[in-house]
Every structure is written in structure tokens, then in C-alpha cells.
């Protein structure tokens, strides 16, 4: 089932924030589950073209606010395709054990795997003392303003927040199950403007050249580690992404020098510590500094039942436990963590995400589906341990 569903999803060109009828397709699959002791609740949202879907399964007659709750989450939107694909990007072409198409890795494979796993799990064994849900958005690849965060706010108001969550982002490197993301670094953007005084290069004594002011201090900013990291996180590094000043002429010194940078930060660094460091480096230089946090770092400890059980299933399926990682960019997992939900990310390899000729290996999809099946069995048997 996951392969057929993946092909159906890939054929729908759901470039952010388009949804293209995917939610209707998934709701139809869930409506076919024939289990008499099962009830469901559906919440749908649409804001500024962004569509979100929450689909909850729970035991008939249960108090849905009192049961352990596992959510599978992800996004159905994809980035634009670009040109010169080997196969049409929305054809879901199957070749030599791979399925090609935009979104095959990021992340319609993950969505197909958990939707199919939930269907199979509920058809073979209903729920007794727990709840299962999915949360999907069409705006993870965009601004994310009206996506997962908004839906979680709604769930919080209705006392329906999950206790734990698996986001099926493509986290693996070589094969499905070699990496679990148990957290992510934060992201802080900065703009630094060093002020000077424009003038003629022939009279440098009458100028205040901001490039010369920066001078030897650049090495104390560019690429510097702002902390030492810890067992979960690499050191926070200040990465300069743009430097510009002047008017592209050789006889006029610049009025100012603008530097843009980003810090993917561990919990050991934040806006205040970064500001203090830069103030110490630049000391008495004339400058202005603007910092903006776009996401906060988070971690789900390795000793939680969620991480331990998922890794035990992976070890059984692939013969080796996954590496626990916090690397990479941001994802919607950060929103779950901000609401107090234990969250991890597990999906297929990510070697071609956002690239031309994106593809996913069929074996990787099937392994992911089987991992989810076995994990669901563990959760349904001992759900209280996950709270």
C-alpha cells in the first residue's frame, strides 16, 4: 500500500501552499478502515491558502482527553521542480528499484509510510487505551506561519495535544533507519553594520574606512565557535553569509560595511550571549547590530520511551541502532517541542531532497513502513510508558 499511495501523492503537484486534493485522498483511505470499536475526529483548517489536516482515532466511547496520544506528522507540500529532469517530476516514474519525482524523499514517502502503517495497524488490531493521529500541513516548505503551529494551537485549546510525535522527515543518510533526529539546533539571523565616513582614497586621513575598522577583528567573527556544544549538539558557529560596502569604484572609501550572518545555535547560545560576544570583539567601534531568532533549539532525551522503543525497532529491522542526531536545518518538529510534545524525526534518506531528479529507493519506503508498523504495536501495548 505505501508504494501505490506514494505514487498517487507524487502525481499531484502540491507546490507550496497547494494541497491538490491530497487530504481528500487520505481521508478516503482512513474511512475504509472497518473496525466497529473505533471512532474518529477530523479537524481541517485553511488560512491564507494554507491547508492543515488533523485526523484522530480513538476507542469508541473513550474520554479522548485522558488517553496516551501518539501523532505522526509531516507536510504534503513540495518545493518547485526546476528544469532538466531525467523523468517528468510529477510522473512518479519507477525505474531500477527507485521512484522518481518531486517530493518522493521530502516527504511524501514518509506520509505514505505512516498513513499505510496506521491503516494496517488499525485493521489488524483496534485501539483500547490510547489514541493515534496524523497532522499534515501544506506550508512546511514556505513561511510556516499558518501551518503546523496554528493547528497545534487549536489542539491545545481543545485539549488534544499529543504526548509524543514522529515527524517523518527524510532524516537518514545511507538507508532508512541509520539516523533519528532527536532534536534540532536553533537559528538566529544577524545583521551588523559598521559605520564609517566616506571619502577620497587619496586623503585617507579624512576618511573613516569601515573595512579597515573591521580589519583584524574579522577573524574573531567569521566561523568562530560561540560555545563548545554538548553531547547532543555541535558548537554554535557564527557563519557570515554576506559582506558588502562601497559603490564598486576604486577611488571612494565606503560609508559603511554591512555583514549578514547566521548562527545555528545549541541551547548553550542565544541572542544575549551572541550580542555580548560581538560587543566584546568590536569594543568601541561604531556599529549597529540586529539579531532575530527564527527558531529555538530543542531536544528529546535519548532515555525517553519514544527514542528507546523506536531505536529498538530499528535495530531489529536493520540490524543496527540509529545514530541520534541534531544536525541539519529546521523542521516542523520544533513546533511540537515548543508545545511540550516529545518529538523525533525518522524518514528515508535525504541525498536528493530539493534537487533535480529527486528519487527514493523502494526498499527504503518499505523498511520505513515496517518500522512504523512494529512501533505502533509497541505503543498500543504499553502506551502509558510514552506519557
mmCIF file of C-alpha atoms in Angstrom:
data_model
loop_
_atom_site.group_PDB
_atom_site.id
_atom_site.type_symbol
_atom_site.label_atom_id
_atom_site.label_comp_id
_atom_site.label_asym_id
_atom_site.label_seq_id
_atom_site.Cartn_x
_atom_site.Cartn_y
_atom_site.Cartn_z
ATOM 1 C CA UNK A 1 0.000 0.000 0.000
ATOM 2 C CA UNK A 2 2.704 2.627 0.733
ATOM 3 C CA UNK A 3 4.122 2.421 -2.802
ATOM 4 C CA UNK A 4 0.763 2.895 -4.503
ATOM 5 C CA UNK A 5 -0.115 5.757 -2.180
ATOM 6 C CA UNK A 6 3.264 7.422 -2.731
ATOM 7 C CA UNK A 7 2.818 7.327 -6.490
ATOM 8 C CA UNK A 8 -0.636 8.842 -6.169
ATOM 9 C CA UNK A 9 0.692 11.629 -3.947
ATOM 10 C CA UNK A 10 3.689 12.424 -6.156
ATOM 11 C CA UNK A 11 1.449 12.792 -9.216
ATOM 12 C CA UNK A 12 -0.282 15.716 -7.503
ATOM 13 C CA UNK A 13 1.843 18.901 -7.984
ATOM 14 C CA UNK A 14 1.423 20.257 -4.461
ATOM 15 C CA UNK A 15 3.964 23.071 -4.633
ATOM 16 C CA UNK A 16 3.682 25.234 -1.502
ATOM 17 C CA UNK A 17 0.990 26.002 -0.396
ATOM 18 C CA UNK A 18 -1.101 23.956 -2.822
ATOM 19 C CA UNK A 19 -2.770 20.850 -1.413
ATOM 20 C CA UNK A 20 -4.228 19.474 -4.677
ATOM 21 C CA UNK A 21 -6.835 17.211 -3.052
ATOM 22 C CA UNK A 22 -4.329 15.090 -1.109
ATOM 23 C CA UNK A 23 -6.287 15.369 2.130
ATOM 24 C CA UNK A 24 -9.421 14.028 0.462
ATOM 25 C CA UNK A 25 -7.414 11.056 -0.766
ATOM 26 C CA UNK A 26 -6.067 10.330 2.716
ATOM 27 C CA UNK A 27 -9.445 10.783 4.400
ATOM 28 C CA UNK A 28 -10.971 8.302 1.950
ATOM 29 C CA UNK A 29 -8.322 5.718 2.841
ATOM 30 C CA UNK A 30 -8.943 6.177 6.549
ATOM 31 C CA UNK A 31 -12.720 5.961 6.065
ATOM 32 C CA UNK A 32 -12.278 2.457 4.645
ATOM 33 C CA UNK A 33 -10.954 1.093 7.948
ATOM 34 C CA UNK A 34 -13.550 -1.361 9.187
ATOM 35 C CA UNK A 35 -13.243 -1.569 12.977
ATOM 36 C CA UNK A 36 -16.513 -1.295 14.955
ATOM 37 C CA UNK A 37 -14.932 -0.170 18.239
ATOM 38 C CA UNK A 38 -13.130 2.775 16.663
ATOM 39 C CA UNK A 39 -14.174 6.406 16.390
ATOM 40 C CA UNK A 40 -12.516 9.318 14.648
ATOM 41 C CA UNK A 41 -12.343 13.088 14.756
ATOM 42 C CA UNK A 42 -11.287 15.299 11.847
ATOM 43 C CA UNK A 43 -10.191 18.928 12.101
ATOM 44 C CA UNK A 44 -9.405 20.872 8.946
ATOM 45 C CA UNK A 45 -8.124 24.428 8.625
ATOM 46 C CA UNK A 46 -7.466 26.851 5.800
ATOM 47 C CA UNK A 47 -5.684 30.173 6.298
ATOM 48 C CA UNK A 48 -4.186 32.317 3.533
ATOM 49 C CA UNK A 49 -4.129 29.384 1.126
ATOM 50 C CA UNK A 50 -2.531 27.006 3.653
ATOM 51 C CA UNK A 51 -4.493 23.853 4.429
ATOM 52 C CA UNK A 52 -3.969 21.695 7.527
ATOM 53 C CA UNK A 53 -5.447 18.312 8.410
ATOM 54 C CA UNK A 54 -5.691 16.581 11.781
ATOM 55 C CA UNK A 55 -7.204 13.096 11.862
ATOM 56 C CA UNK A 56 -7.628 11.371 15.233
ATOM 57 C CA UNK A 57 -8.525 7.738 16.003
ATOM 58 C CA UNK A 58 -9.686 6.752 19.497
ATOM 59 C CA UNK A 59 -11.598 3.908 21.215
ATOM 60 C CA UNK A 60 -15.343 4.171 20.986
ATOM 61 C CA UNK A 61 -16.829 5.978 23.966
ATOM 62 C CA UNK A 62 -13.441 6.919 25.422
ATOM 63 C CA UNK A 63 -12.599 10.167 27.188
ATOM 64 C CA UNK A 64 -10.256 11.444 24.498
ATOM 65 C CA UNK A 65 -8.615 13.935 26.827
ATOM 66 C CA UNK A 66 -7.318 11.222 29.158
ATOM 67 C CA UNK A 67 -5.601 8.689 26.866
ATOM 68 C CA UNK A 68 -1.961 8.450 25.732
ATOM 69 C CA UNK A 69 -1.764 10.015 22.298
ATOM 70 C CA UNK A 70 0.753 9.305 19.509
ATOM 71 C CA UNK A 71 0.826 11.562 16.454
ATOM 72 C CA UNK A 72 2.520 11.101 13.091
ATOM 73 C CA UNK A 73 3.203 14.420 11.406
ATOM 74 C CA UNK A 74 4.536 15.844 8.173
ATOM 75 C CA UNK A 75 3.931 18.043 5.173
ATOM 76 C CA UNK A 76 2.477 17.340 1.754
ATOM 77 C CA UNK A 77 3.813 20.477 0.043
ATOM 78 C CA UNK A 78 6.942 20.369 -2.097
ATOM 79 C CA UNK A 79 9.428 22.885 -3.475
ATOM 80 C CA UNK A 80 9.377 23.891 -7.186
ATOM 81 C CA UNK A 81 10.887 21.356 -9.551
ATOM 82 C CA UNK A 82 13.498 23.222 -11.554
ATOM 83 C CA UNK A 83 14.467 22.063 -15.056
ATOM 84 C CA UNK A 84 16.244 19.229 -16.875
ATOM 85 C CA UNK A 85 14.780 16.281 -15.008
ATOM 86 C CA UNK A 86 15.527 12.817 -16.359
ATOM 87 C CA UNK A 87 11.856 11.929 -15.856
ATOM 88 C CA UNK A 88 8.839 14.202 -15.592
ATOM 89 C CA UNK A 89 8.906 15.404 -11.940
ATOM 90 C CA UNK A 90 5.250 14.598 -11.216
ATOM 91 C CA UNK A 91 5.129 11.263 -13.029
ATOM 92 C CA UNK A 92 6.211 9.017 -10.120
ATOM 93 C CA UNK A 93 8.252 7.026 -12.612
ATOM 94 C CA UNK A 94 9.544 3.694 -11.276
ATOM 95 C CA UNK A 95 12.995 2.751 -12.592
ATOM 96 C CA UNK A 96 15.540 0.203 -11.296
ATOM 97 C CA UNK A 97 14.107 -0.002 -7.800
ATOM 98 C CA UNK A 98 13.554 3.744 -7.380
ATOM 99 C CA UNK A 99 10.544 6.042 -7.671
ATOM 100 C CA UNK A 100 11.400 9.408 -9.210
ATOM 101 C CA UNK A 101 9.565 12.661 -8.610
ATOM 102 C CA UNK A 102 9.418 15.860 -6.617
ATOM 103 C CA UNK A 103 8.549 15.018 -3.043
ATOM 104 C CA UNK A 104 9.498 11.339 -3.211
ATOM 105 C CA UNK A 105 12.010 11.896 -0.402
ATOM 106 C CA UNK A 106 10.784 15.178 1.062
ATOM 107 C CA UNK A 107 8.408 13.993 2.274
ATOM 108 C CA UNK A 108 5.589 12.137 0.577
ATOM 109 C CA UNK A 109 7.392 8.841 1.198
ATOM 110 C CA UNK A 110 7.151 9.433 4.944
ATOM 111 C CA UNK A 111 3.482 10.403 4.723
ATOM 112 C CA UNK A 112 2.710 7.326 2.620
ATOM 113 C CA UNK A 113 4.549 5.092 5.076
ATOM 114 C CA UNK A 114 2.731 6.269 8.208
ATOM 115 C CA UNK A 115 -0.711 6.534 6.612
ATOM 116 C CA UNK A 116 -0.375 2.966 5.317
ATOM 117 C CA UNK A 117 1.031 1.742 8.636
ATOM 118 C CA UNK A 118 -1.857 3.245 10.589
ATOM 119 C CA UNK A 119 -4.398 1.672 8.225
ATOM 120 C CA UNK A 120 -2.772 -1.759 8.519
ATOM 121 C CA UNK A 121 -2.363 -1.491 12.277
ATOM 122 C CA UNK A 122 -5.960 -0.475 12.952
ATOM 123 C CA UNK A 123 -7.390 -3.093 10.594
ATOM 124 C CA UNK A 124 -5.490 -5.859 12.398
ATOM 125 C CA UNK A 125 -5.944 -4.584 15.960
ATOM 126 C CA UNK A 126 -8.120 -1.721 17.162
ATOM 127 C CA UNK A 127 -7.283 0.764 19.914
ATOM 128 C CA UNK A 128 -8.049 0.107 23.571
ATOM 129 C CA UNK A 129 -6.228 2.516 25.861
ATOM 130 C CA UNK A 130 -4.592 5.012 23.515
ATOM 131 C CA UNK A 131 -5.142 7.327 20.559
ATOM 132 C CA UNK A 132 -3.444 7.718 17.161
ATOM 133 C CA UNK A 133 -3.467 10.754 14.925
ATOM 134 C CA UNK A 134 -1.864 12.420 11.947
ATOM 135 C CA UNK A 135 -1.159 16.118 11.455
ATOM 136 C CA UNK A 136 -0.404 17.399 7.972
ATOM 137 C CA UNK A 137 0.261 20.850 6.557
ATOM 138 C CA UNK A 138 0.732 22.345 3.101
ATOM 139 C CA UNK A 139 3.172 25.054 4.228
ATOM 140 C CA UNK A 140 6.278 23.457 5.720
ATOM 141 C CA UNK A 141 8.412 24.446 2.734
ATOM 142 C CA UNK A 142 7.072 28.004 2.886
ATOM 143 C CA UNK A 143 6.846 30.505 5.709
ATOM 144 C CA UNK A 144 5.123 28.059 8.073
ATOM 145 C CA UNK A 145 3.053 30.870 9.569
ATOM 146 C CA UNK A 146 -0.321 29.182 9.106
ATOM 147 C CA UNK A 147 0.806 25.561 9.197
ATOM 148 C CA UNK A 148 1.656 23.138 11.991
ATOM 149 C CA UNK A 149 1.964 25.830 14.661
ATOM 150 C CA UNK A 150 -1.601 27.061 14.065
ATOM 151 C CA UNK A 151 -3.001 23.543 14.182
ATOM 152 C CA UNK A 152 -1.177 22.824 17.445
ATOM 153 C CA UNK A 153 -2.669 25.968 18.942
ATOM 154 C CA UNK A 154 -6.102 24.644 18.011
ATOM 155 C CA UNK A 155 -5.350 21.229 19.513
ATOM 156 C CA UNK A 156 -4.120 22.835 22.717
ATOM 157 C CA UNK A 157 -7.368 24.767 23.107
ATOM 158 C CA UNK A 158 -9.324 21.533 22.616
ATOM 159 C CA UNK A 159 -7.069 19.530 24.966
ATOM 160 C CA UNK A 160 -5.981 17.277 22.095
ATOM 161 C CA UNK A 161 -2.225 17.817 22.029
ATOM 162 C CA UNK A 162 -0.348 14.528 21.541
ATOM 163 C CA UNK A 163 2.030 13.232 24.190
ATOM 164 C CA UNK A 164 4.599 12.154 21.614
ATOM 165 C CA UNK A 165 5.118 12.573 17.898
ATOM 166 C CA UNK A 166 7.093 11.119 14.997
ATOM 167 C CA UNK A 167 7.718 13.544 12.141
ATOM 168 C CA UNK A 168 8.543 11.503 9.036
ATOM 169 C CA UNK A 169 11.053 13.950 7.566
ATOM 170 C CA UNK A 170 13.842 12.396 5.456
ATOM 171 C CA UNK A 171 16.461 12.050 8.189
ATOM 172 C CA UNK A 172 18.547 9.104 7.022
ATOM 173 C CA UNK A 173 21.901 9.271 5.253
ATOM 174 C CA UNK A 174 22.550 5.946 3.527
ATOM 175 C CA UNK A 175 19.498 3.819 4.312
ATOM 176 C CA UNK A 176 16.278 4.166 6.268
ATOM 177 C CA UNK A 177 16.893 3.866 9.988
ATOM 178 C CA UNK A 178 20.528 4.910 10.142
ATOM 179 C CA UNK A 179 19.635 8.271 11.737
ATOM 180 C CA UNK A 180 16.956 9.549 14.099
ATOM 181 C CA UNK A 181 16.726 13.280 14.706
ATOM 182 C CA UNK A 182 16.075 13.708 18.414
ATOM 183 C CA UNK A 183 16.365 17.490 18.278
ATOM 184 C CA UNK A 184 17.414 20.414 16.142
ATOM 185 C CA UNK A 185 19.605 23.440 16.543
ATOM 186 C CA UNK A 186 18.022 26.855 16.684
ATOM 187 C CA UNK A 187 18.578 29.528 14.065
ATOM 188 C CA UNK A 188 19.494 33.158 14.739
ATOM 189 C CA UNK A 189 19.936 35.661 11.903
ATOM 190 C CA UNK A 190 22.104 38.728 12.341
ATOM 191 C CA UNK A 191 22.887 41.970 10.533
ATOM 192 C CA UNK A 192 25.934 44.009 11.539
ATOM 193 C CA UNK A 193 26.569 47.466 10.089
ATOM 194 C CA UNK A 194 29.910 49.083 10.813
ATOM 195 C CA UNK A 195 29.682 52.840 10.335
ATOM 196 C CA UNK A 196 32.402 54.935 8.696
ATOM 197 C CA UNK A 197 32.917 58.159 6.813
ATOM 198 C CA UNK A 198 33.022 58.157 3.028
ATOM 199 C CA UNK A 199 35.871 59.952 1.327
ATOM 200 C CA UNK A 200 38.559 60.081 -1.362
ATOM 201 C CA UNK A 201 41.174 57.338 -1.229
ATOM 202 C CA UNK A 202 43.904 59.948 -1.846
ATOM 203 C CA UNK A 203 43.104 61.516 1.543
ATOM 204 C CA UNK A 204 42.672 58.532 3.878
ATOM 205 C CA UNK A 205 43.274 60.715 6.922
ATOM 206 C CA UNK A 206 39.984 62.448 6.145
ATOM 207 C CA UNK A 207 38.072 59.151 5.849
ATOM 208 C CA UNK A 208 36.891 56.561 8.345
ATOM 209 C CA UNK A 209 37.069 53.331 6.387
ATOM 210 C CA UNK A 210 34.790 50.704 7.982
ATOM 211 C CA UNK A 211 36.689 47.929 6.210
ATOM 212 C CA UNK A 212 39.869 48.987 7.945
ATOM 213 C CA UNK A 213 37.983 49.318 11.230
ATOM 214 C CA UNK A 214 36.931 45.709 10.948
ATOM 215 C CA UNK A 215 40.428 44.654 9.864
ATOM 216 C CA UNK A 216 41.945 42.021 12.134
ATOM 217 C CA UNK A 217 38.683 41.626 14.034
ATOM 218 C CA UNK A 218 37.064 39.748 11.133
ATOM 219 C CA UNK A 219 38.795 36.548 12.166
ATOM 220 C CA UNK A 220 37.168 36.798 15.578
ATOM 221 C CA UNK A 221 33.735 36.746 13.912
ATOM 222 C CA UNK A 222 33.886 34.647 10.751
ATOM 223 C CA UNK A 223 33.426 30.961 11.532
ATOM 224 C CA UNK A 224 34.043 31.311 15.253
ATOM 225 C CA UNK A 225 32.553 28.775 17.679
ATOM 226 C CA UNK A 226 30.403 30.609 20.201
ATOM 227 C CA UNK A 227 30.187 27.677 22.611
ATOM 228 C CA UNK A 228 31.631 24.182 22.965
ATOM 229 C CA UNK A 229 28.429 22.282 22.283
ATOM 230 C CA UNK A 230 27.496 19.225 24.344
ATOM 231 C CA UNK A 231 26.771 15.518 23.927
ATOM 232 C CA UNK A 232 23.749 16.292 21.734
ATOM 233 C CA UNK A 233 24.779 19.461 19.879
ATOM 234 C CA UNK A 234 27.732 20.639 17.832
ATOM 235 C CA UNK A 235 29.185 24.036 18.851
ATOM 236 C CA UNK A 236 27.202 27.089 17.774
ATOM 237 C CA UNK A 237 29.106 28.694 14.895
ATOM 238 C CA UNK A 238 28.838 32.245 13.568
ATOM 239 C CA UNK A 239 28.643 31.859 9.777
ATOM 240 C CA UNK A 240 28.973 35.038 7.702
ATOM 241 C CA UNK A 241 26.832 34.836 4.578
ATOM 242 C CA UNK A 242 27.300 38.287 3.015
ATOM 243 C CA UNK A 243 29.664 41.260 3.234
ATOM 244 C CA UNK A 244 29.224 44.420 1.196
ATOM 245 C CA UNK A 245 30.281 48.051 1.233
ATOM 246 C CA UNK A 246 31.189 50.833 -1.165
ATOM 247 C CA UNK A 247 29.974 51.768 -4.632
ATOM 248 C CA UNK A 248 32.075 49.381 -6.748
ATOM 249 C CA UNK A 249 34.622 52.061 -7.590
ATOM 250 C CA UNK A 250 38.334 52.211 -6.737
ATOM 251 C CA UNK A 251 38.669 55.821 -5.564
ATOM 252 C CA UNK A 252 35.961 56.194 -2.894
ATOM 253 C CA UNK A 253 36.021 54.614 0.558
ATOM 254 C CA UNK A 254 32.673 53.211 1.801
ATOM 255 C CA UNK A 255 30.319 54.956 4.184
ATOM 256 C CA UNK A 256 29.543 51.690 5.946
ATOM 257 C CA UNK A 257 30.119 47.959 5.798
ATOM 258 C CA UNK A 258 27.177 45.551 6.068
ATOM 259 C CA UNK A 259 27.681 41.995 7.273
ATOM 260 C CA UNK A 260 24.934 39.371 7.361
ATOM 261 C CA UNK A 261 25.320 36.118 9.279
ATOM 262 C CA UNK A 262 23.532 33.135 10.746
ATOM 263 C CA UNK A 263 24.111 31.090 13.883
ATOM 264 C CA UNK A 264 22.708 27.566 14.111
ATOM 265 C CA UNK A 265 22.751 27.540 17.866
ATOM 266 C CA UNK A 266 22.777 24.911 20.569
ATOM 267 C CA UNK A 267 20.919 25.600 23.830
ATOM 268 C CA UNK A 268 24.221 27.000 25.121
ATOM 269 C CA UNK A 269 23.955 30.143 22.983
ATOM 270 C CA UNK A 270 21.174 32.664 22.440
ATOM 271 C CA UNK A 271 20.643 36.237 21.285
ATOM 272 C CA UNK A 272 22.029 37.711 24.515
ATOM 273 C CA UNK A 273 25.224 35.653 24.516
ATOM 274 C CA UNK A 274 25.835 36.351 20.820
ATOM 275 C CA UNK A 275 25.303 40.062 21.339
ATOM 276 C CA UNK A 276 27.691 40.066 24.296
ATOM 277 C CA UNK A 277 30.358 38.268 22.281
ATOM 278 C CA UNK A 278 30.133 40.666 19.330
ATOM 279 C CA UNK A 279 30.192 43.672 21.662
ATOM 280 C CA UNK A 280 33.384 42.320 23.172
ATOM 281 C CA UNK A 281 35.007 41.845 19.763
ATOM 282 C CA UNK A 282 34.049 45.206 18.287
ATOM 283 C CA UNK A 283 34.520 47.081 21.547
ATOM 284 C CA UNK A 284 34.422 50.827 20.763
ATOM 285 C CA UNK A 285 33.803 50.600 17.005
ATOM 286 C CA UNK A 286 30.761 52.486 15.657
ATOM 287 C CA UNK A 287 28.232 49.832 14.647
ATOM 288 C CA UNK A 288 24.636 48.678 14.858
ATOM 289 C CA UNK A 289 23.647 45.048 15.401
ATOM 290 C CA UNK A 290 20.296 43.385 14.771
ATOM 291 C CA UNK A 291 19.567 39.813 15.848
ATOM 292 C CA UNK A 292 16.418 37.770 15.197
ATOM 293 C CA UNK A 293 15.666 34.252 16.395
ATOM 294 C CA UNK A 294 13.758 32.293 13.757
ATOM 295 C CA UNK A 295 13.690 29.001 15.687
ATOM 296 C CA UNK A 296 14.720 27.699 19.088
ATOM 297 C CA UNK A 297 16.864 24.619 19.744
ATOM 298 C CA UNK A 298 15.172 21.582 21.275
ATOM 299 C CA UNK A 299 15.989 18.046 22.364
ATOM 300 C CA UNK A 300 14.088 14.851 23.190
ATOM 301 C CA UNK A 301 16.332 12.983 25.609
ATOM 302 C CA UNK A 302 17.697 9.641 24.447
ATOM 303 C CA UNK A 303 16.361 7.874 27.563
ATOM 304 C CA UNK A 304 12.713 8.664 26.789
ATOM 305 C CA UNK A 305 10.460 5.742 25.898
ATOM 306 C CA UNK A 306 9.829 7.255 22.478
ATOM 307 C CA UNK A 307 13.505 7.223 21.493
ATOM 308 C CA UNK A 308 14.332 3.894 23.148
ATOM 309 C CA UNK A 309 11.391 1.993 21.633
ATOM 310 C CA UNK A 310 11.832 3.426 18.162
ATOM 311 C CA UNK A 311 15.535 2.613 18.170
ATOM 312 C CA UNK A 312 14.849 -0.920 19.404
ATOM 313 C CA UNK A 313 12.528 -1.470 16.439
ATOM 314 C CA UNK A 314 15.154 -0.082 14.058
ATOM 315 C CA UNK A 315 17.816 -2.393 15.483
ATOM 316 C CA UNK A 316 15.528 -5.367 14.884
ATOM 317 C CA UNK A 317 14.673 -4.329 11.329
ATOM 318 C CA UNK A 318 18.053 -3.157 10.013
ATOM 319 C CA UNK A 319 20.479 -4.861 12.377
ATOM 320 C CA UNK A 320 21.917 -1.740 13.966
ATOM 321 C CA UNK A 321 20.663 1.095 16.142
ATOM 322 C CA UNK A 322 20.288 4.513 14.585
ATOM 323 C CA UNK A 323 22.613 7.418 15.193
ATOM 324 C CA UNK A 324 20.899 10.023 17.362
ATOM 325 C CA UNK A 325 21.433 13.396 15.718
ATOM 326 C CA UNK A 326 20.507 17.076 15.970
ATOM 327 C CA UNK A 327 22.132 18.095 12.677
ATOM 328 C CA UNK A 328 20.500 19.735 9.686
ATOM 329 C CA UNK A 329 18.172 22.657 9.288
ATOM 330 C CA UNK A 330 14.861 23.409 10.933
ATOM 331 C CA UNK A 331 11.651 21.401 10.621
ATOM 332 C CA UNK A 332 8.120 21.451 11.975
ATOM 333 C CA UNK A 333 9.296 19.224 14.833
ATOM 334 C CA UNK A 334 10.310 22.443 16.577
ATOM 335 C CA UNK A 335 6.660 23.448 16.906
ATOM 336 C CA UNK A 336 5.737 20.188 18.650
ATOM 337 C CA UNK A 337 8.600 20.620 21.098
ATOM 338 C CA UNK A 338 7.500 24.179 21.856
ATOM 339 C CA UNK A 339 4.112 22.773 22.947
ATOM 340 C CA UNK A 340 5.751 20.263 25.278
ATOM 341 C CA UNK A 341 5.365 17.263 22.978
ATOM 342 C CA UNK A 342 8.150 14.643 22.912
ATOM 343 C CA UNK A 343 9.155 14.556 19.254
ATOM 344 C CA UNK A 344 11.602 12.741 16.993
ATOM 345 C CA UNK A 345 12.090 12.615 13.246
ATOM 346 C CA UNK A 346 12.580 9.473 11.170
ATOM 347 C CA UNK A 347 12.364 9.007 7.429
ATOM 348 C CA UNK A 348 14.045 7.853 4.242
ATOM 349 C CA UNK A 349 17.480 9.084 3.062
ATOM 350 C CA UNK A 350 17.794 12.761 2.129
ATOM 351 C CA UNK A 351 20.538 12.726 -0.506
ATOM 352 C CA UNK A 352 18.344 14.273 -3.227
ATOM 353 C CA UNK A 353 15.892 16.456 -1.344
ATOM 354 C CA UNK A 354 15.122 19.717 -3.189
ATOM 355 C CA UNK A 355 17.395 18.548 -6.032
ATOM 356 C CA UNK A 356 16.877 17.720 -9.697
ATOM 357 C CA UNK A 357 15.908 14.051 -10.203
ATOM 358 C CA UNK A 358 14.751 13.572 -6.622
ATOM 359 C CA UNK A 359 14.111 9.889 -6.044
ATOM 360 C CA UNK A 360 13.528 7.363 -3.287
ATOM 361 C CA UNK A 361 14.571 3.738 -3.116
ATOM 362 C CA UNK A 362 11.587 1.402 -2.887
ATOM 363 C CA UNK A 363 13.288 -0.728 -0.211
ATOM 364 C CA UNK A 364 13.708 2.381 1.962
ATOM 365 C CA UNK A 365 9.976 3.091 1.840
ATOM 366 C CA UNK A 366 9.070 -0.490 2.720
ATOM 367 C CA UNK A 367 11.519 -0.552 5.644
ATOM 368 C CA UNK A 368 10.112 2.719 6.986
ATOM 369 C CA UNK A 369 6.575 1.334 6.724
ATOM 370 C CA UNK A 370 7.591 -1.829 8.606
ATOM 371 C CA UNK A 371 9.341 0.189 11.325
ATOM 372 C CA UNK A 372 6.173 2.209 11.855
ATOM 373 C CA UNK A 373 4.049 -0.975 11.962
ATOM 374 C CA UNK A 374 6.195 -2.524 14.683
ATOM 375 C CA UNK A 375 6.435 0.716 16.631
ATOM 376 C CA UNK A 376 2.643 1.077 16.579
ATOM 377 C CA UNK A 377 2.336 -2.400 18.071
ATOM 378 C CA UNK A 378 4.658 -1.413 20.930
ATOM 379 C CA UNK A 379 2.828 1.841 21.547
ATOM 380 C CA UNK A 380 -0.608 0.233 21.603
ATOM 381 C CA UNK A 381 0.627 -2.412 24.060
ATOM 382 C CA UNK A 382 2.340 -0.061 26.533
ATOM 383 C CA UNK A 383 1.063 3.416 25.721
ATOM 384 C CA UNK A 384 1.266 4.701 29.314
ATOM 385 C CA UNK A 385 5.055 4.472 29.225
ATOM 386 C CA UNK A 386 5.129 7.142 26.497
ATOM 387 C CA UNK A 387 3.294 9.802 28.505
#
